[in-house]
mmCIF file of N, CA and C in Angstrom:
data_model
loop_
_atom_site.group_PDB
_atom_site.id
_atom_site.type_symbol
_atom_site.label_atom_id
_atom_site.label_comp_id
_atom_site.label_asym_id
_atom_site.label_seq_id
_atom_site.Cartn_x
_atom_site.Cartn_y
_atom_site.Cartn_z
ATOM 1 N N LYS A 162 31.946 -32.206 -30.323
ATOM 2 C CA LYS A 162 30.934 -32.478 -29.888
ATOM 3 C C LYS A 162 30.125 -31.857 -28.542
ATOM 4 N N LEU A 163 31.442 -31.761 -27.527
ATOM 5 C CA LEU A 163 31.216 -31.022 -26.229
ATOM 6 C C LEU A 163 30.792 -29.610 -26.653
ATOM 7 N N VAL A 164 31.168 -28.920 -27.533
ATOM 8 C CA VAL A 164 31.130 -27.561 -27.900
ATOM 9 C C VAL A 164 29.368 -27.071 -28.441
ATOM 10 N N ALA A 165 29.085 -28.553 -29.220
ATOM 11 C CA ALA A 165 27.796 -28.455 -29.889
ATOM 12 C C ALA A 165 26.722 -28.477 -28.701
ATOM 13 N N LEU A 166 27.005 -29.420 -27.928
ATOM 14 C CA LEU A 166 26.033 -30.051 -26.911
ATOM 15 C C LEU A 166 26.055 -28.725 -25.683
ATOM 16 N N THR A 167 27.279 -28.105 -25.379
ATOM 17 C CA THR A 167 26.943 -26.444 -24.611
ATOM 18 C C THR A 167 25.916 -25.881 -25.159
ATOM 19 N N THR A 168 26.683 -25.447 -26.470
ATOM 20 C CA THR A 168 25.519 -24.430 -27.052
ATOM 21 C C THR A 168 24.199 -24.978 -27.349
ATOM 22 N N ARG A 169 23.761 -25.945 -27.489
ATOM 23 C CA ARG A 169 22.496 -26.198 -27.612
ATOM 24 C C ARG A 169 21.968 -26.120 -26.189
ATOM 25 N N LYS A 170 22.724 -26.660 -25.012
ATOM 26 C CA LYS A 170 21.821 -26.371 -23.497
ATOM 27 C C LYS A 170 21.782 -24.813 -23.251
ATOM 28 N N VAL A 171 22.829 -23.997 -23.534
ATOM 29 C CA VAL A 171 22.812 -22.594 -23.166
ATOM 30 C C VAL A 171 21.744 -22.109 -23.677
ATOM 31 N N ILE A 172 21.657 -22.314 -25.278
ATOM 32 C CA ILE A 172 20.154 -21.954 -26.268
ATOM 33 C C ILE A 172 18.938 -22.400 -25.601
ATOM 34 N N LEU A 173 18.740 -23.435 -24.772
ATOM 35 C CA LEU A 173 17.609 -24.013 -24.540
ATOM 36 C C LEU A 173 17.196 -23.457 -23.030
ATOM 37 N N LEU A 174 18.500 -22.922 -22.172
ATOM 38 C CA LEU A 174 18.278 -22.362 -20.886
ATOM 39 C C LEU A 174 17.489 -20.984 -21.291
ATOM 40 N N VAL A 175 18.210 -20.368 -22.610
ATOM 41 C CA VAL A 175 17.781 -18.946 -22.719
ATOM 42 C C VAL A 175 16.390 -18.959 -23.130
ATOM 43 N N LEU A 176 16.266 -19.976 -24.094
ATOM 44 C CA LEU A 176 14.732 -19.752 -24.062
ATOM 45 C C LEU A 176 13.668 -20.235 -23.318
ATOM 46 N N LEU A 177 14.327 -20.990 -22.423
ATOM 47 C CA LEU A 177 13.292 -21.469 -21.152
ATOM 48 C C LEU A 177 13.293 -20.044 -20.269
ATOM 49 N N MET A 178 14.178 -19.327 -19.981
ATOM 50 C CA MET A 178 14.456 -18.074 -19.391
ATOM 51 C C MET A 178 13.271 -17.215 -19.892
ATOM 52 N N LEU A 179 13.237 -17.136 -21.284
ATOM 53 C CA LEU A 179 12.405 -16.020 -22.119
ATOM 54 C C LEU A 179 11.020 -16.728 -21.703
ATOM 55 N N LEU A 180 10.527 -17.491 -21.879
ATOM 56 C CA LEU A 180 9.333 -18.191 -21.691
ATOM 57 C C LEU A 180 8.799 -18.008 -20.024
ATOM 58 N N ALA A 181 9.824 -18.390 -19.385
ATOM 59 C CA ALA A 181 9.128 -18.326 -18.042
ATOM 60 C C ALA A 181 9.359 -16.970 -17.022
ATOM 61 N N LEU A 182 9.904 -15.941 -17.836
ATOM 62 C CA LEU A 182 10.524 -14.649 -17.142
ATOM 63 C C LEU A 182 9.122 -13.956 -16.947
ATOM 64 N N PRO A 183 8.321 -13.751 -17.968
ATOM 65 C CA PRO A 183 6.827 -13.228 -17.781
ATOM 66 C C PRO A 183 6.160 -13.675 -16.578
ATOM 67 N N PHE A 184 5.997 -14.894 -16.279
ATOM 68 C CA PHE A 184 5.051 -15.603 -15.284
ATOM 69 C C PHE A 184 5.831 -15.017 -13.806
ATOM 70 N N LEU A 185 6.918 -14.854 -13.623
ATOM 71 C CA LEU A 185 7.850 -14.462 -12.373
ATOM 72 C C LEU A 185 7.743 -12.971 -12.120
ATOM 73 N N MET A 186 6.835 -12.323 -13.391
ATOM 74 C CA MET A 186 6.939 -10.603 -13.116
ATOM 75 C C MET A 186 5.734 -10.333 -11.960
ATOM 76 N N VAL A 187 5.666 -9.658 -11.007
ATOM 77 C CA VAL A 187 4.862 -9.168 -10.427
ATOM 78 C C VAL A 187 4.364 -7.922 -10.838
ATOM 79 N N PRO A 188 2.901 -7.443 -11.007
ATOM 80 C CA PRO A 188 2.653 -6.390 -11.667
ATOM 81 C C PRO A 188 2.443 -5.165 -10.522
ATOM 82 N N THR A 189 2.878 -4.045 -10.516
ATOM 83 C CA THR A 189 3.348 -2.733 -10.020
ATOM 84 C C THR A 189 2.115 -2.629 -8.565
ATOM 85 N N SER A 190 1.172 -2.845 -9.082
ATOM 86 C CA SER A 190 -0.323 -2.565 -8.527
ATOM 87 C C SER A 190 -0.490 -3.218 -7.369
ATOM 88 N N GLU A 191 0.214 -4.504 -7.431
ATOM 89 C CA GLU A 191 0.100 -5.563 -6.439
ATOM 90 C C GLU A 191 1.641 -5.208 -5.570
ATOM 91 N N ILE A 192 2.474 -4.729 -5.974
ATOM 92 C CA ILE A 192 3.667 -3.982 -4.875
ATOM 93 C C ILE A 192 3.406 -3.057 -4.046
ATOM 94 N N PHE A 193 2.879 -1.669 -4.934
ATOM 95 C CA PHE A 193 2.817 -0.740 -3.878
ATOM 96 C C PHE A 193 1.061 -0.596 -3.792
ATOM 97 N N SER A 194 0.729 -0.075 -2.594
ATOM 98 C CA SER A 194 -0.447 -0.169 -2.244
ATOM 99 C C SER A 194 -0.846 1.570 -2.193
ATOM 100 N N THR A 195 -2.517 1.926 -1.967
ATOM 101 C CA THR A 195 -2.772 3.131 -2.303
ATOM 102 C C THR A 195 -2.670 3.458 -1.183
ATOM 103 N N SER A 196 -3.136 4.789 -0.960
ATOM 104 C CA SER A 196 -3.231 5.183 0.242
ATOM 105 C C SER A 196 -4.213 5.307 0.947
ATOM 106 N N ALA A 197 -5.314 4.765 0.186
ATOM 107 C CA ALA A 197 -6.835 4.397 0.686
ATOM 108 C C ALA A 197 -6.273 3.089 1.811
ATOM 109 N N ALA A 198 -5.577 2.020 0.856
ATOM 110 C CA ALA A 198 -5.370 0.641 1.582
ATOM 111 C C ALA A 198 -4.782 0.871 2.711
ATOM 112 N N TRP A 199 -3.412 1.968 2.890
ATOM 113 C CA TRP A 199 -2.839 2.087 3.854
ATOM 114 C C TRP A 199 -3.482 2.867 5.022
ATOM 115 N N GLY A 200 -4.272 3.612 4.939
ATOM 116 C CA GLY A 200 -5.320 4.245 5.517
ATOM 117 C C GLY A 200 -6.165 3.247 6.390
ATOM 118 N N ALA A 201 -6.599 2.499 5.455
ATOM 119 C CA ALA A 201 -7.836 1.349 6.173
ATOM 120 C C ALA A 201 -6.689 0.599 6.778
ATOM 121 N N ASP A 202 -5.792 -0.077 7.001
ATOM 122 C CA ASP A 202 -4.963 -0.809 7.294
ATOM 123 C C ASP A 202 -4.543 -0.104 8.814
ATOM 124 N N SER A 203 -4.193 1.197 8.456
ATOM 125 C CA SER A 203 -3.767 2.007 9.867
ATOM 126 C C SER A 203 -5.141 1.899 10.608
ATOM 127 N N VAL A 204 -6.232 2.388 10.122
ATOM 128 C CA VAL A 204 -7.576 2.367 11.046
ATOM 129 C C VAL A 204 -7.596 0.841 11.543
ATOM 130 N N TRP A 205 -7.515 0.122 10.705
ATOM 131 C CA TRP A 205 -7.804 -1.383 11.146
ATOM 132 C C TRP A 205 -6.941 -1.951 12.204
ATOM 133 N N GLN A 206 -5.438 -1.422 12.153
ATOM 134 C CA GLN A 206 -4.687 -1.740 13.269
ATOM 135 C C GLN A 206 -5.018 -1.286 14.556
ATOM 136 N N ALA A 207 -5.426 0.559 14.447
ATOM 137 C CA ALA A 207 -5.735 1.320 15.687
ATOM 138 C C ALA A 207 -7.004 0.217 16.083
ATOM 139 N N TYR A 208 -8.009 -0.164 15.511
ATOM 140 C CA TYR A 208 -9.185 -0.761 15.970
ATOM 141 C C TYR A 208 -8.984 -2.073 16.842
ATOM 142 N N VAL A 209 -7.759 -2.864 16.094
ATOM 143 C CA VAL A 209 -7.388 -4.473 17.139
ATOM 144 C C VAL A 209 -6.971 -3.855 18.090
ATOM 145 N N ALA A 210 -6.023 -2.460 18.235
ATOM 146 C CA ALA A 210 -5.124 -2.664 19.521
ATOM 147 C C ALA A 210 -6.286 -2.319 20.408
ATOM 148 N N TYR A 211 -7.380 -1.209 20.107
ATOM 149 C CA TYR A 211 -8.391 -0.532 20.700
ATOM 150 C C TYR A 211 -9.081 -2.166 21.526
ATOM 151 N N THR A 212 -9.412 -2.829 20.628
ATOM 152 C CA THR A 212 -10.268 -3.959 21.314
ATOM 153 C C THR A 212 -9.654 -4.787 21.991
ATOM 154 N N GLN A 213 -8.209 -4.977 21.897
ATOM 155 C CA GLN A 213 -7.444 -5.902 22.715
ATOM 156 C C GLN A 213 -6.948 -4.703 24.261
ATOM 157 N N GLY A 214 -7.229 -3.564 24.408
ATOM 158 C CA GLY A 214 -7.265 -2.953 25.241
ATOM 159 C C GLY A 214 -5.481 -2.450 25.211
ATOM 160 N N GLU A 215 -5.033 -2.455 23.912
ATOM 161 C CA GLU A 215 -3.409 -1.849 24.136
ATOM 162 C C GLU A 215 -3.474 -0.356 24.134
ATOM 163 N N VAL A 216 -4.328 0.302 23.302
ATOM 164 C CA VAL A 216 -4.323 1.836 23.253
ATOM 165 C C VAL A 216 -5.860 2.187 23.604
ATOM 166 N N SER A 217 -6.138 3.419 23.877
ATOM 167 C CA SER A 217 -7.312 4.204 24.363
ATOM 168 C C SER A 217 -8.175 4.370 23.072
ATOM 169 N N ARG A 218 -9.354 4.565 23.286
ATOM 170 C CA ARG A 218 -10.539 5.034 22.759
ATOM 171 C C ARG A 218 -9.896 6.212 21.500
ATOM 172 N N GLU A 219 -9.396 7.379 22.052
ATOM 173 C CA GLU A 219 -8.924 8.072 21.062
ATOM 174 C C GLU A 219 -7.581 8.126 20.375
ATOM 175 N N VAL A 220 -6.765 7.250 20.373
ATOM 176 C CA VAL A 220 -5.992 6.537 19.654
ATOM 177 C C VAL A 220 -6.634 6.086 18.222
ATOM 178 N N TYR A 221 -7.558 5.196 18.513
ATOM 179 C CA TYR A 221 -8.206 4.772 17.225
ATOM 180 C C TYR A 221 -9.267 5.959 16.636
ATOM 181 N N GLU A 222 -10.262 6.285 17.568
ATOM 182 C CA GLU A 222 -10.791 7.810 17.004
ATOM 183 C C GLU A 222 -9.871 8.722 16.300
ATOM 184 N N GLU A 223 -8.463 8.981 16.698
ATOM 185 C CA GLU A 223 -7.625 9.812 16.099
ATOM 186 C C GLU A 223 -7.381 9.183 14.506
ATOM 187 N N SER A 224 -6.765 7.922 14.811
ATOM 188 C CA SER A 224 -6.668 7.290 13.298
ATOM 189 C C SER A 224 -8.014 7.028 12.211
ATOM 190 N N LEU A 225 -9.419 7.234 12.780
ATOM 191 C CA LEU A 225 -10.499 6.971 11.992
ATOM 192 C C LEU A 225 -10.360 8.802 11.238
ATOM 193 N N LEU A 226 -10.149 9.340 12.226
ATOM 194 C CA LEU A 226 -10.498 10.985 11.772
ATOM 195 C C LEU A 226 -9.477 11.030 10.879
ATOM 196 N N LYS A 227 -8.374 10.868 11.047
ATOM 197 C CA LYS A 227 -7.117 11.032 9.826
ATOM 198 C C LYS A 227 -7.480 10.601 8.375
ATOM 199 N N TYR A 228 -7.776 9.131 8.863
ATOM 200 C CA TYR A 228 -8.141 8.710 7.534
ATOM 201 C C TYR A 228 -9.394 9.299 6.645
ATOM 202 N N VAL A 229 -10.374 9.781 7.711
ATOM 203 C CA VAL A 229 -11.478 10.464 7.106
ATOM 204 C C VAL A 229 -11.097 11.825 6.247
ATOM 205 N N TYR A 230 -10.227 12.458 7.031
ATOM 206 C CA TYR A 230 -9.635 13.962 6.662
ATOM 207 C C TYR A 230 -9.097 13.996 5.328
ATOM 208 N N PHE A 231 -8.272 12.663 5.154
ATOM 209 C CA PHE A 231 -7.161 12.862 3.948
ATOM 210 C C PHE A 231 -7.858 12.364 3.045
ATOM 211 N N HIS A 232 -8.914 11.641 3.197
ATOM 212 C CA HIS A 232 -9.907 10.722 1.822
ATOM 213 C C HIS A 232 -11.238 11.362 1.468
ATOM 214 N N ASN A 233 -11.261 12.692 2.206
ATOM 215 C CA ASN A 233 -12.514 13.316 1.921
ATOM 216 C C ASN A 233 -12.458 13.732 0.571
ATOM 217 N N TRP A 234 -13.810 13.549 -0.069
ATOM 218 C CA TRP A 234 -13.767 13.631 -1.479
ATOM 219 C C TRP A 234 -14.379 15.029 -1.736
ATOM 220 N N PHE A 235 -14.877 15.756 -0.545
ATOM 221 C CA PHE A 235 -15.337 16.859 -0.808
ATOM 222 C C PHE A 235 -14.397 18.301 -0.375
ATOM 223 N N ASP A 236 -13.340 17.507 0.184
ATOM 224 C CA ASP A 236 -12.156 18.758 0.414
ATOM 225 C C ASP A 236 -11.105 18.666 -0.688
ATOM 226 N N PHE A 237 -11.446 20.123 -1.244
ATOM 227 C CA PHE A 237 -10.461 19.954 -2.444
ATOM 228 C C PHE A 237 -8.799 20.609 -2.079
ATOM 229 N N ARG A 238 -8.593 20.011 -1.123
ATOM 230 C CA ARG A 238 -6.787 20.181 -0.784
ATOM 231 C C ARG A 238 -6.469 21.542 -1.014
ATOM 232 N N ARG A 239 -7.433 22.588 -0.058
ATOM 233 C CA ARG A 239 -7.265 24.043 -0.639
ATOM 234 C C ARG A 239 -5.858 24.697 0.096
ATOM 235 N N GLY A 240 -5.307 23.601 1.003
ATOM 236 C CA GLY A 240 -4.213 24.141 1.841
ATOM 237 C C GLY A 240 -4.413 24.402 3.223
ATOM 238 N N CYS A 241 -3.734 24.645 4.076
ATOM 239 C CA CYS A 241 -4.174 24.962 5.605
ATOM 240 C C CYS A 241 -4.036 26.459 5.659
ATOM 241 N N GLN A 242 -4.988 26.864 6.213
ATOM 242 C CA GLN A 242 -5.221 28.307 6.410
ATOM 243 C C GLN A 242 -4.334 28.909 7.682
ATOM 244 N N SER A 243 -3.639 29.890 7.461
ATOM 245 C CA SER A 243 -2.858 30.346 8.673
ATOM 246 C C SER A 243 -3.884 30.466 10.149
ATOM 247 N N GLY A 244 -2.986 30.020 11.273
ATOM 248 C CA GLY A 244 -3.756 29.834 12.118
ATOM 249 C C GLY A 244 -4.874 28.802 12.450
ATOM 250 N N SER A 245 -5.124 27.899 11.234
ATOM 251 C CA SER A 245 -6.175 27.241 11.317
ATOM 252 C C SER A 245 -6.162 25.953 12.125
ATOM 253 N N GLU A 246 -6.673 25.367 13.119
ATOM 254 C CA GLU A 246 -6.707 24.269 13.574
ATOM 255 C C GLU A 246 -7.221 23.044 13.002
ATOM 256 N N GLU A 247 -7.689 23.568 12.149
ATOM 257 C CA GLU A 247 -8.167 21.795 11.484
ATOM 258 C C GLU A 247 -7.443 21.868 9.934
ATOM 259 N N CYS A 248 -6.246 21.525 10.267
ATOM 260 C CA CYS A 248 -5.265 21.419 8.737
ATOM 261 C C CYS A 248 -5.014 20.132 9.217
ATOM 262 N N SER A 249 -4.632 19.126 8.245
ATOM 263 C CA SER A 249 -3.991 18.080 8.234
ATOM 264 C C SER A 249 -2.790 17.451 8.425
ATOM 265 N N THR A 250 -2.150 18.429 8.695
ATOM 266 C CA THR A 250 -0.745 18.225 9.144
ATOM 267 C C THR A 250 -0.773 18.129 10.737
ATOM 268 N N LEU A 251 -1.963 18.953 11.247
ATOM 269 C CA LEU A 251 -2.022 18.407 12.739
ATOM 270 C C LEU A 251 -2.422 17.168 13.295
ATOM 271 N N PHE A 252 -2.995 16.834 12.350
ATOM 272 C CA PHE A 252 -3.308 15.103 13.185
ATOM 273 C C PHE A 252 -2.496 13.986 13.018
#
């Protein structure tokens, strides 16, 4: 009788886990942010630090320019020209 009761409880526990597990899953899109979200967050943090007087305006502007440069739809990622000062790695 004890074995049958234990077996029944284990079966119910497994079925409950099978039903509850999909509700505990988090979609991958919510775990990993896009580069646009990371960039916007970086610009926002720089702006807040600038408005609170923690950093200079140049830090905020550099953050904004870096975001715009990396997410420019019209730049076809041709790569850096040798000797070019307008390269994304310089930001």
